XYZ file of N, CA and C in Angstrom:
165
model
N 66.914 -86.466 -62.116
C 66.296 -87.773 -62.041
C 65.432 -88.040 -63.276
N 64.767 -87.041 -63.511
C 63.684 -87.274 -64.586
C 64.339 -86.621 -65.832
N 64.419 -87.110 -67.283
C 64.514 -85.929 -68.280
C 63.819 -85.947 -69.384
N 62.849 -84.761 -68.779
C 61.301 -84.325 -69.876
C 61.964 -84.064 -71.266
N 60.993 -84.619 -72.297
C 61.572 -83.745 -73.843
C 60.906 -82.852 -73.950
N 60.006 -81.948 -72.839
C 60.051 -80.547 -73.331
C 59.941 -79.921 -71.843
N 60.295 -78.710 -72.407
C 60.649 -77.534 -71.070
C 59.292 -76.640 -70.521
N 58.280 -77.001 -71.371
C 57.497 -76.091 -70.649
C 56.077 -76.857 -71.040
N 54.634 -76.817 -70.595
C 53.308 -77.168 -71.225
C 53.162 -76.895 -72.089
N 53.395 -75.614 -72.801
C 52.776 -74.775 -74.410
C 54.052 -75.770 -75.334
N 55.089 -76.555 -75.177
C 56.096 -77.249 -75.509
C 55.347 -78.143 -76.026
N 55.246 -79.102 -75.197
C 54.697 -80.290 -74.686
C 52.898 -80.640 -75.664
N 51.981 -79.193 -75.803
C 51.069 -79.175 -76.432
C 51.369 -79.152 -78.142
N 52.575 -77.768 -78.632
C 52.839 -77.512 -79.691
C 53.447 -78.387 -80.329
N 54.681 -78.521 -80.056
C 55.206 -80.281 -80.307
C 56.239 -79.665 -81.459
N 56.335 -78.415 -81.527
C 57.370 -78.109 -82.879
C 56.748 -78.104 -83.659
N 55.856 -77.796 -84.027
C 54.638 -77.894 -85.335
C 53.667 -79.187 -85.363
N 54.027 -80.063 -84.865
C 53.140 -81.081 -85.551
C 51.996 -81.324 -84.164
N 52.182 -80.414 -83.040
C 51.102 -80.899 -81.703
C 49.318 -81.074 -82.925
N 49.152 -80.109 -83.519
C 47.940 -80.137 -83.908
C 47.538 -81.064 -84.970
N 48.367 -82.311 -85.529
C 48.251 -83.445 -85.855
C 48.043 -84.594 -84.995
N 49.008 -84.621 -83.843
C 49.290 -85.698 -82.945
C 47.613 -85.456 -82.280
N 47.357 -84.374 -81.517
C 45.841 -84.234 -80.780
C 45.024 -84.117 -81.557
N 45.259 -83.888 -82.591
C 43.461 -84.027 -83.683
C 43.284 -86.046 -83.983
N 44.627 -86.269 -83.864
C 44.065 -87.783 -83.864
C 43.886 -88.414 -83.019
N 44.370 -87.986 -81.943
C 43.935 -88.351 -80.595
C 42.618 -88.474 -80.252
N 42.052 -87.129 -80.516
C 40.439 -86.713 -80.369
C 39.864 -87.701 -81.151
N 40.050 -87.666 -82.608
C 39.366 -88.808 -83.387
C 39.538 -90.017 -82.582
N 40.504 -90.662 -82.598
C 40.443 -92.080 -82.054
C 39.775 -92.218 -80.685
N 39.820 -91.309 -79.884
C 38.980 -91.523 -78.343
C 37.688 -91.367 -78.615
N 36.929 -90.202 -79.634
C 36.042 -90.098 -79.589
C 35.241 -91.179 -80.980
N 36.235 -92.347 -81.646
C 35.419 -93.348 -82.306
C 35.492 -94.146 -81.428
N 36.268 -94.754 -80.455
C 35.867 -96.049 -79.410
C 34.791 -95.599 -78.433
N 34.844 -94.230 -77.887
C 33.198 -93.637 -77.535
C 31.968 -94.139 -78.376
N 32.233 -93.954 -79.357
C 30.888 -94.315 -80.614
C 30.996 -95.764 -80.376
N 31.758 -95.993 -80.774
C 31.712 -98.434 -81.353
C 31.257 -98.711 -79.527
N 31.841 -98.340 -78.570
C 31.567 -98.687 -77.483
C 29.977 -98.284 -77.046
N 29.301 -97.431 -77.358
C 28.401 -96.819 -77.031
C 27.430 -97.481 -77.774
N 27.500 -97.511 -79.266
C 26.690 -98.503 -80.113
C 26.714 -100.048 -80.023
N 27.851 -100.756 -79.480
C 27.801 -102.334 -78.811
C 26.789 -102.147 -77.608
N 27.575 -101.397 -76.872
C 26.660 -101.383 -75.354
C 24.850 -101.572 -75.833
N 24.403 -100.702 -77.059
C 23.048 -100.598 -76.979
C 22.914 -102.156 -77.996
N 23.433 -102.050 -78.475
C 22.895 -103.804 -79.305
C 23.607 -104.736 -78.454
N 24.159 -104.713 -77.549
C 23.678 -105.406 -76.558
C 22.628 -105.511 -75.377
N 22.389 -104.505 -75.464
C 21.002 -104.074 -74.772
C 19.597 -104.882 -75.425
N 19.754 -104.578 -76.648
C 18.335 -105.179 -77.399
C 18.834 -106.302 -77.520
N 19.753 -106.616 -77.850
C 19.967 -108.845 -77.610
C 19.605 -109.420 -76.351
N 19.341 -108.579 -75.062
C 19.093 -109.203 -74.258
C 17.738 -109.095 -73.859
N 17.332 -108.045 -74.369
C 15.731 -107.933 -74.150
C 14.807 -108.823 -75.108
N 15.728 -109.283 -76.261
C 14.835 -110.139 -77.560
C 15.217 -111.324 -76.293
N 16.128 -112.022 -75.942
C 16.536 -113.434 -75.421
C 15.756 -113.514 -73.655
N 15.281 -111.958 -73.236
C 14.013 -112.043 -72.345
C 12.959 -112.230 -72.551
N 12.529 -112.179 -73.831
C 10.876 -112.218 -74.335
C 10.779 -113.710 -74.742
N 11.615 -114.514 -74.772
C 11.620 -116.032 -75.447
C 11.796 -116.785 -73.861
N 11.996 -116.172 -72.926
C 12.164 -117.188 -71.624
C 10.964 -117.082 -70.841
């Protein structure tokens, strides 16, 4: 029913040589929308506390 392109997990991680390209950019890219998301969240934080002190 199903047909996996690889036969086993250590497959699936290694990738034929290139697994440790594909997951090092993985990591980068999840862990920069962590950052941009984390740094909006707080300047949005202080935009709303400046637009509380004026009401």
């Amino acid at each position: 029913m199903f047909n996996f392109a690889f036969n086993s997990f250590y497959e699936a991680i290694y990738m034929n040589g290139h697994g440790i390209y594909v997951w090092s950019v993985l990591i980068i890219v999840l862990f920069s929308l962590l950052v941009f998301f984390t740094v909006y969240q707080y300047k949005i934080k202080k935009i709303k506390e400046k637009l509380d002190e004026f009401n």
